[in-house]
Amino acid sequence: MMRYNAWNLFKQGLMGQRGWTPAWRSPEPKPRYEVVIIGGGGHGLATAYYLAKVHGIRNIALLEKGWIGGGNTGRNTTIVRSNYYYPQSAAIYDFSLRLYEGLARELNYNIMLSQRGIINLVHTRHDLEGARRWVGAMNANGVDAELMTPDEIKAHIPLLDVSRSARYPVWGGFLQRRGGTARHDAVAWGYARAASALGVDIIQNCELRGFVMGSNGQIAAVDTSRGRIQADRFGMAVAGHSSVVAALAGFRLPVTSYALQAFVTEPLKPVIDCVMISFATGMYLSQSDKGGLVIGGGLDHYLSYAQRGNMPMIRNVLGAVADQLPALSRVRLLRQWAGIVDVVHDSSPILGETPIPNLYLNCGWGTGGFKAIPAGGYMLAHHLATGHAHEIAAPFALSRFTSGALIDEAAASGIPH
Amino acid sequence: MLLIPCPWCGRRDEIEFQCGGQSHMVRPEPYQEVSDPQWGAYLFMRDNPKGWFRERWVHVHGCHQWFNVIRDTVTHQILVSYRMGEAPPELPSRSVP
């Protein structure tokens, strides 16, 4: 692997930029691997990387039906944060954020992590009480959070209408300074490059067609668009398509797939230097390095595998932008799209064992998978390598839907469910 | 934008409706004999197909009636709606793209 550093940049400049090599290999699939990972988004790529790096398992194939990072990893709003409520959630999301904090150095790939802070806006007396409780919980869980007054928020986000006559009056908010954004493609490409360098075979344009069951009740192989591939253990990290893959393996999941839209505007001069999300409207917004405002909102509330959104939600989200940040009301949109997210009743992920003994699961991140990529990959790798759940992942087992021990993060998941 | 055929009011804009998810789920009974896995499956496990799907909708800003719809979850095409209690029509066969 060619290292990315100032010396190589200088040297390649002298050589006319002709010496750069592809960031990852694209080998033909071998007939057999120790571990096969289904899904080449951020979570699958991170799983492959941590399996190779932390657990020394190098005989790995990662199968992606399209191109890596081309699904939800390329469709999210790039926000990272760990402002969750329950201790179990704080443990896993803050673990993820800490991995993000060291990731560019670890992968030798600039993921453009920008810890610009994320501000949750509250608009009623009751929301403010909820926010106080939430900040208290975060601090008790060892995660940074601080309450803000409307004046402090106005100083932070001058565009925001905090006046008494505002359609959504601002009663306060809270800030997680370590929250922010990262470059989503760079996260996928950085993990892919590092995993490939450790020997992982990244196989794109390879769609799962079915599972071949062995006589012992375990999966013996997968049938794919590029042939049959055997393995000892399998991991799946396919987000919105988790139910489809589970159905191929013969079991059901407590998952419903919805379309979650996002929008980006024409590039502007810098107008907002943090991430903001409003509890009243569900609208959230940040500004990319190119200047575009990256905007998100609620789910389209019916089952969908169409990677496009519906008009009523577009109206809701953009209406909220115009109401809450009036100066932006005439900014034009460049693009609008949707990703298919795997929503679970308690808005928490499902990690670990499935009804099939050698198939392990990473799904259910719903509307917030991007921030969890390092942790999701780390946990699935741990389970695949050791055969048991990491202590941080254990509360998120599929079995909680039988035991009833749900971890209900409906509010902290950010998107109204 | 979906135009949803309410069996009572005809085709209306989707903003008048709320989707209630999977149709024809049967509560396991009798209560004393329902195991934890059965109850968990009833509460939480859902069909989540890529293709034709039977789902409930309520005309919440209209006649307030619940009814069933057969809709394709990829194209969003609505095949038919039918009233609660009516026998569910067969799903068309379709290869998922």
Short mmCIF file of N, CA, C and O in Angstrom, two decimals, chain A residues 277-391:
data_model
loop_
_atom_site.label_atom_id
_atom_site.label_comp_id
_atom_site.label_asym_id
_atom_site.label_seq_id
_atom_site.Cartn_x
_atom_site.Cartn_y
_atom_site.Cartn_z
N ILE A 277 -30.13 20.59 14.76
CA ILE A 277 -31.32 19.78 14.56
C ILE A 277 -32.43 20.34 15.44
O ILE A 277 -32.18 20.72 16.59
N SER A 278 -33.62 20.42 14.87
CA SER A 278 -34.75 20.99 15.59
C SER A 278 -35.71 19.89 16.03
O SER A 278 -36.13 19.07 15.22
N PHE A 279 -36.05 19.88 17.33
CA PHE A 279 -37.01 18.89 17.82
C PHE A 279 -38.41 19.14 17.27
O PHE A 279 -39.20 18.23 17.13
N ALA A 280 -38.71 20.39 16.98
CA ALA A 280 -40.08 20.71 16.56
C ALA A 280 -40.38 20.19 15.16
O ALA A 280 -41.47 19.71 14.88
N THR A 281 -39.42 20.31 14.29
CA THR A 281 -39.68 19.98 12.88
C THR A 281 -38.92 18.76 12.41
O THR A 281 -39.21 18.24 11.33
N GLY A 282 -37.95 18.30 13.19
CA GLY A 282 -37.14 17.17 12.76
C GLY A 282 -36.12 17.54 11.70
O GLY A 282 -35.34 16.70 11.27
N MET A 283 -36.10 18.80 11.28
CA MET A 283 -35.18 19.24 10.24
C MET A 283 -33.77 19.38 10.84
O MET A 283 -33.62 19.85 11.96
N TYR A 284 -32.77 18.94 10.09
CA TYR A 284 -31.40 19.14 10.54
C TYR A 284 -30.56 19.59 9.36
O TYR A 284 -30.88 19.32 8.20
N LEU A 285 -29.47 20.27 9.69
CA LEU A 285 -28.76 21.01 8.65
C LEU A 285 -27.31 21.22 9.05
O LEU A 285 -26.99 21.46 10.22
N SER A 286 -26.44 21.11 8.07
CA SER A 286 -25.04 21.51 8.26
C SER A 286 -24.54 21.98 6.90
O SER A 286 -25.23 21.86 5.90
N GLN A 287 -23.33 22.54 6.89
CA GLN A 287 -22.79 23.04 5.62
C GLN A 287 -21.54 22.26 5.27
O GLN A 287 -20.63 22.10 6.09
N SER A 288 -21.51 21.76 4.04
CA SER A 288 -20.36 20.96 3.62
C SER A 288 -19.18 21.88 3.29
O SER A 288 -19.34 23.09 3.14
N ASP A 289 -18.01 21.26 3.13
CA ASP A 289 -16.83 22.05 2.80
C ASP A 289 -16.96 22.72 1.44
O ASP A 289 -16.31 23.73 1.17
N LYS A 290 -17.79 22.17 0.56
CA LYS A 290 -18.01 22.79 -0.74
C LYS A 290 -18.98 23.96 -0.65
O LYS A 290 -19.16 24.68 -1.63
N GLY A 291 -19.65 24.10 0.50
CA GLY A 291 -20.55 25.22 0.69
C GLY A 291 -22.02 24.86 0.62
O GLY A 291 -22.88 25.67 0.96
N GLY A 292 -22.32 23.67 0.14
CA GLY A 292 -23.72 23.25 0.06
C GLY A 292 -24.28 23.00 1.45
O GLY A 292 -23.59 22.49 2.33
N LEU A 293 -25.55 23.38 1.63
CA LEU A 293 -26.21 23.04 2.88
C LEU A 293 -26.76 21.63 2.74
O LEU A 293 -27.50 21.33 1.79
N VAL A 294 -26.38 20.76 3.67
CA VAL A 294 -26.85 19.38 3.66
C VAL A 294 -28.00 19.29 4.65
O VAL A 294 -27.83 19.58 5.83
N ILE A 295 -29.18 18.92 4.14
CA ILE A 295 -30.41 19.03 4.93
C ILE A 295 -31.08 17.66 5.01
O ILE A 295 -31.13 16.93 4.02
N GLY A 296 -31.62 17.37 6.18
CA GLY A 296 -32.38 16.13 6.34
C GLY A 296 -33.63 16.41 7.15
O GLY A 296 -33.83 17.50 7.68
N GLY A 297 -34.47 15.39 7.24
CA GLY A 297 -35.70 15.53 8.00
C GLY A 297 -36.23 14.17 8.38
O GLY A 297 -35.47 13.24 8.65
N GLY A 298 -37.55 14.04 8.36
CA GLY A 298 -38.18 12.80 8.83
C GLY A 298 -38.24 11.73 7.75
O GLY A 298 -37.85 11.92 6.60
N LEU A 299 -38.74 10.58 8.19
CA LEU A 299 -38.93 9.44 7.29
C LEU A 299 -40.20 9.61 6.47
O LEU A 299 -41.16 10.22 6.93
N ASP A 300 -40.20 9.00 5.30
CA ASP A 300 -41.45 8.79 4.58
C ASP A 300 -42.12 7.58 5.25
O ASP A 300 -41.58 6.48 5.21
N HIS A 301 -43.30 7.81 5.85
CA HIS A 301 -43.80 6.81 6.79
C HIS A 301 -44.59 5.68 6.16
O HIS A 301 -45.72 5.42 6.52
N TYR A 302 -44.03 5.05 5.16
CA TYR A 302 -44.56 3.76 4.71
C TYR A 302 -43.41 2.96 4.13
O TYR A 302 -42.41 3.52 3.67
N LEU A 303 -43.57 1.64 4.16
CA LEU A 303 -42.51 0.74 3.75
C LEU A 303 -42.07 1.08 2.33
O LEU A 303 -42.90 1.24 1.44
N SER A 304 -40.76 1.18 2.12
CA SER A 304 -40.29 1.53 0.78
C SER A 304 -38.87 1.01 0.54
O SER A 304 -38.01 1.10 1.42
N TYR A 305 -38.68 0.47 -0.65
CA TYR A 305 -37.34 0.16 -1.14
C TYR A 305 -36.97 1.06 -2.33
O TYR A 305 -36.03 0.78 -3.06
N ALA A 306 -37.77 2.11 -2.55
CA ALA A 306 -37.48 3.04 -3.64
C ALA A 306 -36.49 4.07 -3.10
O ALA A 306 -36.77 4.71 -2.10
N GLN A 307 -35.37 4.23 -3.75
CA GLN A 307 -34.36 5.16 -3.21
C GLN A 307 -34.65 6.58 -3.68
O GLN A 307 -33.80 7.25 -4.27
N ARG A 308 -35.88 7.00 -3.46
CA ARG A 308 -36.29 8.37 -3.76
C ARG A 308 -37.38 8.70 -2.76
O ARG A 308 -38.01 7.82 -2.20
N GLY A 309 -37.60 9.99 -2.53
CA GLY A 309 -38.53 10.36 -1.48
C GLY A 309 -39.85 10.86 -2.00
O GLY A 309 -40.02 11.03 -3.21
N ASN A 310 -40.79 11.07 -1.08
CA ASN A 310 -42.10 11.58 -1.52
C ASN A 310 -42.19 13.09 -1.32
O ASN A 310 -41.45 13.70 -0.56
N MET A 311 -43.13 13.69 -2.03
CA MET A 311 -43.26 15.15 -2.03
C MET A 311 -43.70 15.73 -0.68
O MET A 311 -43.19 16.77 -0.27
N PRO A 312 -44.65 15.11 0.04
CA PRO A 312 -45.07 15.74 1.30
C PRO A 312 -43.92 15.95 2.28
O PRO A 312 -43.83 16.98 2.95
N MET A 313 -42.99 14.99 2.34
CA MET A 313 -41.86 15.16 3.26
C MET A 313 -40.90 16.24 2.77
O MET A 313 -40.34 16.99 3.57
N ILE A 314 -40.74 16.35 1.46
CA ILE A 314 -39.91 17.43 0.92
C ILE A 314 -40.49 18.78 1.37
O ILE A 314 -39.76 19.67 1.83
N ARG A 315 -41.80 18.89 1.28
CA ARG A 315 -42.46 20.15 1.67
C ARG A 315 -42.27 20.42 3.16
O ARG A 315 -41.98 21.53 3.57
N ASN A 316 -42.42 19.38 3.97
CA ASN A 316 -42.24 19.55 5.42
C ASN A 316 -40.84 20.05 5.75
O ASN A 316 -40.66 20.99 6.52
N VAL A 317 -39.84 19.38 5.18
CA VAL A 317 -38.45 19.66 5.57
C VAL A 317 -38.05 21.05 5.07
O VAL A 317 -37.49 21.86 5.82
N LEU A 318 -38.35 21.33 3.80
CA LEU A 318 -37.91 22.62 3.25
C LEU A 318 -38.75 23.76 3.82
O LEU A 318 -38.25 24.88 3.98
N GLY A 319 -40.01 23.47 4.16
CA GLY A 319 -40.81 24.48 4.85
C GLY A 319 -40.20 24.83 6.20
O GLY A 319 -40.18 26.00 6.61
N ALA A 320 -39.68 23.81 6.88
CA ALA A 320 -39.04 24.05 8.17
C ALA A 320 -37.80 24.92 8.00
O ALA A 320 -37.54 25.82 8.80
N VAL A 321 -37.02 24.67 6.95
CA VAL A 321 -35.83 25.50 6.69
C VAL A 321 -36.27 26.96 6.51
O VAL A 321 -35.70 27.88 7.12
N ALA A 322 -37.30 27.16 5.69
CA ALA A 322 -37.74 28.52 5.39
C ALA A 322 -38.30 29.21 6.64
O ALA A 322 -38.11 30.41 6.83
N ASP A 323 -38.99 28.45 7.51
CA ASP A 323 -39.56 29.03 8.72
C ASP A 323 -38.48 29.35 9.76
O ASP A 323 -38.54 30.37 10.44
N GLN A 324 -37.52 28.45 9.91
CA GLN A 324 -36.60 28.57 11.03
C GLN A 324 -35.35 29.37 10.67
O GLN A 324 -34.73 29.95 11.56
N LEU A 325 -34.95 29.33 9.39
CA LEU A 325 -33.78 30.08 8.95
C LEU A 325 -34.23 30.91 7.74
O LEU A 325 -33.91 30.58 6.59
N PRO A 326 -35.00 31.98 7.99
CA PRO A 326 -35.68 32.68 6.89
C PRO A 326 -34.74 33.16 5.79
O PRO A 326 -35.14 33.23 4.62
N ALA A 327 -33.49 33.47 6.15
CA ALA A 327 -32.56 33.97 5.13
C ALA A 327 -32.29 32.92 4.06
O ALA A 327 -31.81 33.26 2.97
N LEU A 328 -32.57 31.65 4.36
CA LEU A 328 -32.29 30.59 3.39
C LEU A 328 -33.49 30.26 2.52
O LEU A 328 -33.42 29.35 1.70
N SER A 329 -34.58 31.02 2.68
CA SER A 329 -35.82 30.58 2.03
C SER A 329 -35.74 30.62 0.51
O SER A 329 -36.52 29.96 -0.16
N ARG A 330 -34.81 31.37 -0.04
CA ARG A 330 -34.72 31.43 -1.51
C ARG A 330 -33.51 30.68 -2.06
O ARG A 330 -33.21 30.76 -3.24
N VAL A 331 -32.84 29.93 -1.18
CA VAL A 331 -31.70 29.13 -1.66
C VAL A 331 -32.24 27.97 -2.49
O VAL A 331 -33.24 27.36 -2.15
N ARG A 332 -31.57 27.68 -3.58
CA ARG A 332 -32.05 26.62 -4.47
C ARG A 332 -31.41 25.27 -4.13
O ARG A 332 -30.25 25.21 -3.72
N LEU A 333 -32.20 24.22 -4.33
CA LEU A 333 -31.69 22.87 -4.13
C LEU A 333 -30.91 22.43 -5.35
O LEU A 333 -31.29 22.72 -6.48
N LEU A 334 -29.80 21.70 -5.09
CA LEU A 334 -29.10 21.04 -6.19
C LEU A 334 -29.61 19.63 -6.40
O LEU A 334 -29.84 19.20 -7.51
N ARG A 335 -29.72 18.90 -5.29
CA ARG A 335 -30.08 17.48 -5.40
C ARG A 335 -30.95 17.07 -4.23
O ARG A 335 -30.93 17.68 -3.16
N GLN A 336 -31.69 16.00 -4.46
CA GLN A 336 -32.52 15.38 -3.44
C GLN A 336 -32.44 13.88 -3.67
O GLN A 336 -32.40 13.43 -4.81
N TRP A 337 -32.37 13.11 -2.62
CA TRP A 337 -32.27 11.65 -2.79
C TRP A 337 -32.80 10.98 -1.53
O TRP A 337 -33.20 11.65 -0.59
N ALA A 338 -32.82 9.65 -1.53
CA ALA A 338 -33.23 8.92 -0.34
C ALA A 338 -32.41 7.65 -0.21
O ALA A 338 -31.97 7.07 -1.20
N GLY A 339 -32.22 7.24 1.02
CA GLY A 339 -31.62 5.94 1.32
C GLY A 339 -32.65 5.09 2.03
O GLY A 339 -33.59 5.61 2.63
N ILE A 340 -32.48 3.77 1.95
CA ILE A 340 -33.45 2.87 2.58
C ILE A 340 -32.89 2.44 3.93
O ILE A 340 -31.84 1.79 4.01
N VAL A 341 -33.59 2.86 5.00
CA VAL A 341 -33.07 2.64 6.34
C VAL A 341 -33.88 1.56 7.05
O VAL A 341 -35.08 1.41 6.83
N ASP A 342 -33.20 0.82 7.91
CA ASP A 342 -33.76 -0.34 8.59
C ASP A 342 -34.19 0.06 10.00
O ASP A 342 -33.38 0.07 10.92
N VAL A 343 -35.45 0.37 10.14
CA VAL A 343 -35.95 0.92 11.41
C VAL A 343 -36.48 -0.21 12.30
O VAL A 343 -37.21 -1.09 11.84
N VAL A 344 -36.08 -0.14 13.56
CA VAL A 344 -36.45 -1.14 14.56
C VAL A 344 -37.33 -0.45 15.61
O VAL A 344 -37.21 0.77 15.81
N HIS A 345 -38.18 -1.20 16.27
CA HIS A 345 -39.16 -0.61 17.18
C HIS A 345 -38.53 0.27 18.26
O HIS A 345 -39.12 1.27 18.66
N ASP A 346 -37.36 -0.12 18.77
CA ASP A 346 -36.75 0.68 19.84
C ASP A 346 -35.63 1.59 19.31
O ASP A 346 -34.87 2.15 20.10
N SER A 347 -35.54 1.74 18.00
CA SER A 347 -34.55 2.64 17.39
C SER A 347 -33.13 2.34 17.83
O SER A 347 -32.29 3.24 17.91
N SER A 348 -32.85 1.09 18.12
CA SER A 348 -31.49 0.68 18.48
C SER A 348 -31.07 -0.44 17.54
O SER A 348 -31.91 -1.15 17.00
N PRO A 349 -29.76 -0.62 17.37
CA PRO A 349 -29.29 -1.61 16.40
C PRO A 349 -29.53 -3.05 16.86
O PRO A 349 -29.81 -3.29 18.05
N ILE A 350 -29.41 -3.97 15.94
CA ILE A 350 -29.45 -5.40 16.26
C ILE A 350 -28.10 -5.98 15.87
O ILE A 350 -27.70 -5.90 14.70
N LEU A 351 -27.40 -6.54 16.85
CA LEU A 351 -26.03 -6.98 16.64
C LEU A 351 -25.86 -8.40 17.12
O LEU A 351 -26.34 -8.76 18.20
N GLY A 352 -25.17 -9.22 16.33
CA GLY A 352 -24.75 -10.52 16.82
C GLY A 352 -25.50 -11.68 16.20
O GLY A 352 -25.66 -11.74 14.98
N GLU A 353 -25.96 -12.59 17.06
CA GLU A 353 -26.44 -13.88 16.58
C GLU A 353 -27.75 -13.79 15.83
O GLU A 353 -28.59 -12.94 16.11
N THR A 354 -27.90 -14.72 14.88
CA THR A 354 -29.15 -14.92 14.15
C THR A 354 -29.62 -16.34 14.46
O THR A 354 -28.90 -17.10 15.12
N PRO A 355 -30.81 -16.74 13.98
CA PRO A 355 -31.21 -18.14 14.16
C PRO A 355 -30.28 -19.14 13.46
O PRO A 355 -30.33 -20.32 13.76
N ILE A 356 -29.45 -18.68 12.54
CA ILE A 356 -28.48 -19.56 11.86
C ILE A 356 -27.16 -19.48 12.63
O ILE A 356 -26.64 -18.38 12.83
N PRO A 357 -26.60 -20.63 13.04
CA PRO A 357 -25.44 -20.57 13.96
C PRO A 357 -24.22 -19.84 13.42
O PRO A 357 -23.48 -19.26 14.21
N ASN A 358 -23.96 -19.90 12.12
CA ASN A 358 -22.71 -19.25 11.65
C ASN A 358 -22.98 -18.00 10.80
O ASN A 358 -22.15 -17.62 9.98
N LEU A 359 -24.14 -17.38 11.03
CA LEU A 359 -24.44 -16.10 10.37
C LEU A 359 -24.64 -15.03 11.44
O LEU A 359 -25.47 -15.21 12.34
N TYR A 360 -23.90 -13.95 11.35
CA TYR A 360 -23.95 -12.88 12.35
C TYR A 360 -24.45 -11.59 11.71
O TYR A 360 -24.23 -11.34 10.53
N LEU A 361 -25.05 -10.77 12.56
CA LEU A 361 -25.90 -9.69 12.10
C LEU A 361 -25.35 -8.33 12.55
O LEU A 361 -24.84 -8.19 13.65
N ASN A 362 -25.47 -7.37 11.67
CA ASN A 362 -25.24 -5.97 12.02
C ASN A 362 -26.30 -5.20 11.25
O ASN A 362 -26.18 -5.00 10.05
N CYS A 363 -27.39 -4.81 11.94
CA CYS A 363 -28.45 -4.07 11.24
C CYS A 363 -29.23 -3.24 12.26
O CYS A 363 -28.91 -3.22 13.44
N GLY A 364 -30.25 -2.59 11.78
CA GLY A 364 -31.15 -1.87 12.68
C GLY A 364 -30.65 -0.51 13.11
O GLY A 364 -31.22 0.10 14.01
N TRP A 365 -29.62 0.00 12.47
CA TRP A 365 -29.14 1.34 12.83
C TRP A 365 -30.12 2.41 12.38
O TRP A 365 -30.02 3.57 12.78
N GLY A 366 -31.02 2.02 11.50
CA GLY A 366 -32.11 2.93 11.12
C GLY A 366 -31.58 4.19 10.47
O GLY A 366 -30.81 4.14 9.51
N THR A 367 -31.98 5.31 11.04
CA THR A 367 -31.64 6.59 10.44
C THR A 367 -30.24 7.06 10.80
O THR A 367 -29.83 8.13 10.36
N GLY A 368 -29.52 6.29 11.63
CA GLY A 368 -28.25 6.80 12.16
C GLY A 368 -27.07 5.88 11.98
O GLY A 368 -26.22 5.77 12.86
N GLY A 369 -26.97 5.23 10.85
CA GLY A 369 -25.91 4.24 10.67
C GLY A 369 -24.53 4.82 10.46
O GLY A 369 -23.54 4.23 10.86
N PHE A 370 -24.43 6.00 9.85
CA PHE A 370 -23.12 6.52 9.48
C PHE A 370 -22.24 6.75 10.71
O PHE A 370 -21.08 6.35 10.75
N LYS A 371 -22.81 7.39 11.73
CA LYS A 371 -22.04 7.69 12.93
C LYS A 371 -21.53 6.44 13.62
O LYS A 371 -20.59 6.48 14.39
N ALA A 372 -22.20 5.30 13.34
CA ALA A 372 -21.90 4.07 14.07
C ALA A 372 -20.97 3.15 13.30
O ALA A 372 -20.70 2.05 13.77
N ILE A 373 -20.49 3.58 12.14
CA ILE A 373 -19.71 2.67 11.29
C ILE A 373 -18.53 2.03 12.03
O ILE A 373 -18.39 0.81 12.02
N PRO A 374 -17.67 2.81 12.69
CA PRO A 374 -16.54 2.14 13.33
C PRO A 374 -16.96 1.13 14.40
O PRO A 374 -16.43 0.02 14.44
N ALA A 375 -17.95 1.50 15.21
CA ALA A 375 -18.39 0.59 16.27
C ALA A 375 -19.10 -0.62 15.69
O ALA A 375 -18.88 -1.76 16.12
N GLY A 376 -19.97 -0.40 14.70
CA GLY A 376 -20.70 -1.52 14.11
C GLY A 376 -19.75 -2.55 13.51
O GLY A 376 -19.93 -3.75 13.68
N GLY A 377 -18.73 -2.04 12.82
CA GLY A 377 -17.75 -2.94 12.24
C GLY A 377 -16.93 -3.65 13.31
O GLY A 377 -16.68 -4.86 13.23
N TYR A 378 -16.55 -2.91 14.33
CA TYR A 378 -15.73 -3.49 15.41
C TYR A 378 -16.49 -4.61 16.12
O TYR A 378 -15.93 -5.67 16.42
N MET A 379 -17.79 -4.37 16.37
CA MET A 379 -18.58 -5.35 17.12
C MET A 379 -18.84 -6.61 16.28
O MET A 379 -18.77 -7.72 16.79
N LEU A 380 -19.16 -6.42 15.00
CA LEU A 380 -19.41 -7.60 14.15
C LEU A 380 -18.11 -8.39 13.97
O LEU A 380 -18.13 -9.63 14.01
N ALA A 381 -17.00 -7.70 13.82
CA ALA A 381 -15.71 -8.39 13.70
C ALA A 381 -15.43 -9.20 14.96
O ALA A 381 -14.99 -10.35 14.90
N HIS A 382 -15.70 -8.59 16.13
CA HIS A 382 -15.45 -9.30 17.39
C HIS A 382 -16.28 -10.57 17.46
O HIS A 382 -15.78 -11.63 17.85
N HIS A 383 -17.56 -10.48 17.06
CA HIS A 383 -18.44 -11.64 17.15
C HIS A 383 -17.99 -12.73 16.16
O HIS A 383 -17.97 -13.92 16.48
N LEU A 384 -17.63 -12.31 14.95
CA LEU A 384 -17.19 -13.27 13.93
C LEU A 384 -15.89 -13.96 14.35
O LEU A 384 -15.69 -15.15 14.09
N ALA A 385 -15.01 -13.23 15.01
CA ALA A 385 -13.69 -13.78 15.35
C ALA A 385 -13.74 -14.65 16.61
O ALA A 385 -13.09 -15.69 16.66
N THR A 386 -14.52 -14.21 17.61
CA THR A 386 -14.46 -14.90 18.91
C THR A 386 -15.65 -15.82 19.14
O THR A 386 -15.60 -16.66 20.04
N GLY A 387 -16.74 -15.60 18.39
CA GLY A 387 -17.93 -16.42 18.62
C GLY A 387 -18.83 -15.89 19.71
O GLY A 387 -19.88 -16.45 19.97
N HIS A 388 -18.43 -14.82 20.42
CA HIS A 388 -19.38 -14.19 21.33
C HIS A 388 -19.40 -12.68 21.19
O HIS A 388 -18.49 -12.09 20.60
N ALA A 389 -20.45 -12.12 21.78
CA ALA A 389 -20.67 -10.69 21.64
C ALA A 389 -19.65 -9.92 22.47
O ALA A 389 -19.30 -10.33 23.59
N HIS A 390 -19.15 -8.84 21.96
CA HIS A 390 -18.40 -7.86 22.74
C HIS A 390 -19.34 -7.31 23.83
O HIS A 390 -20.54 -7.21 23.60
N GLU A 391 -18.78 -6.97 24.98
CA GLU A 391 -19.68 -6.55 26.08
C GLU A 391 -20.49 -5.30 25.71
O GLU A 391 -21.61 -5.12 26.21
#
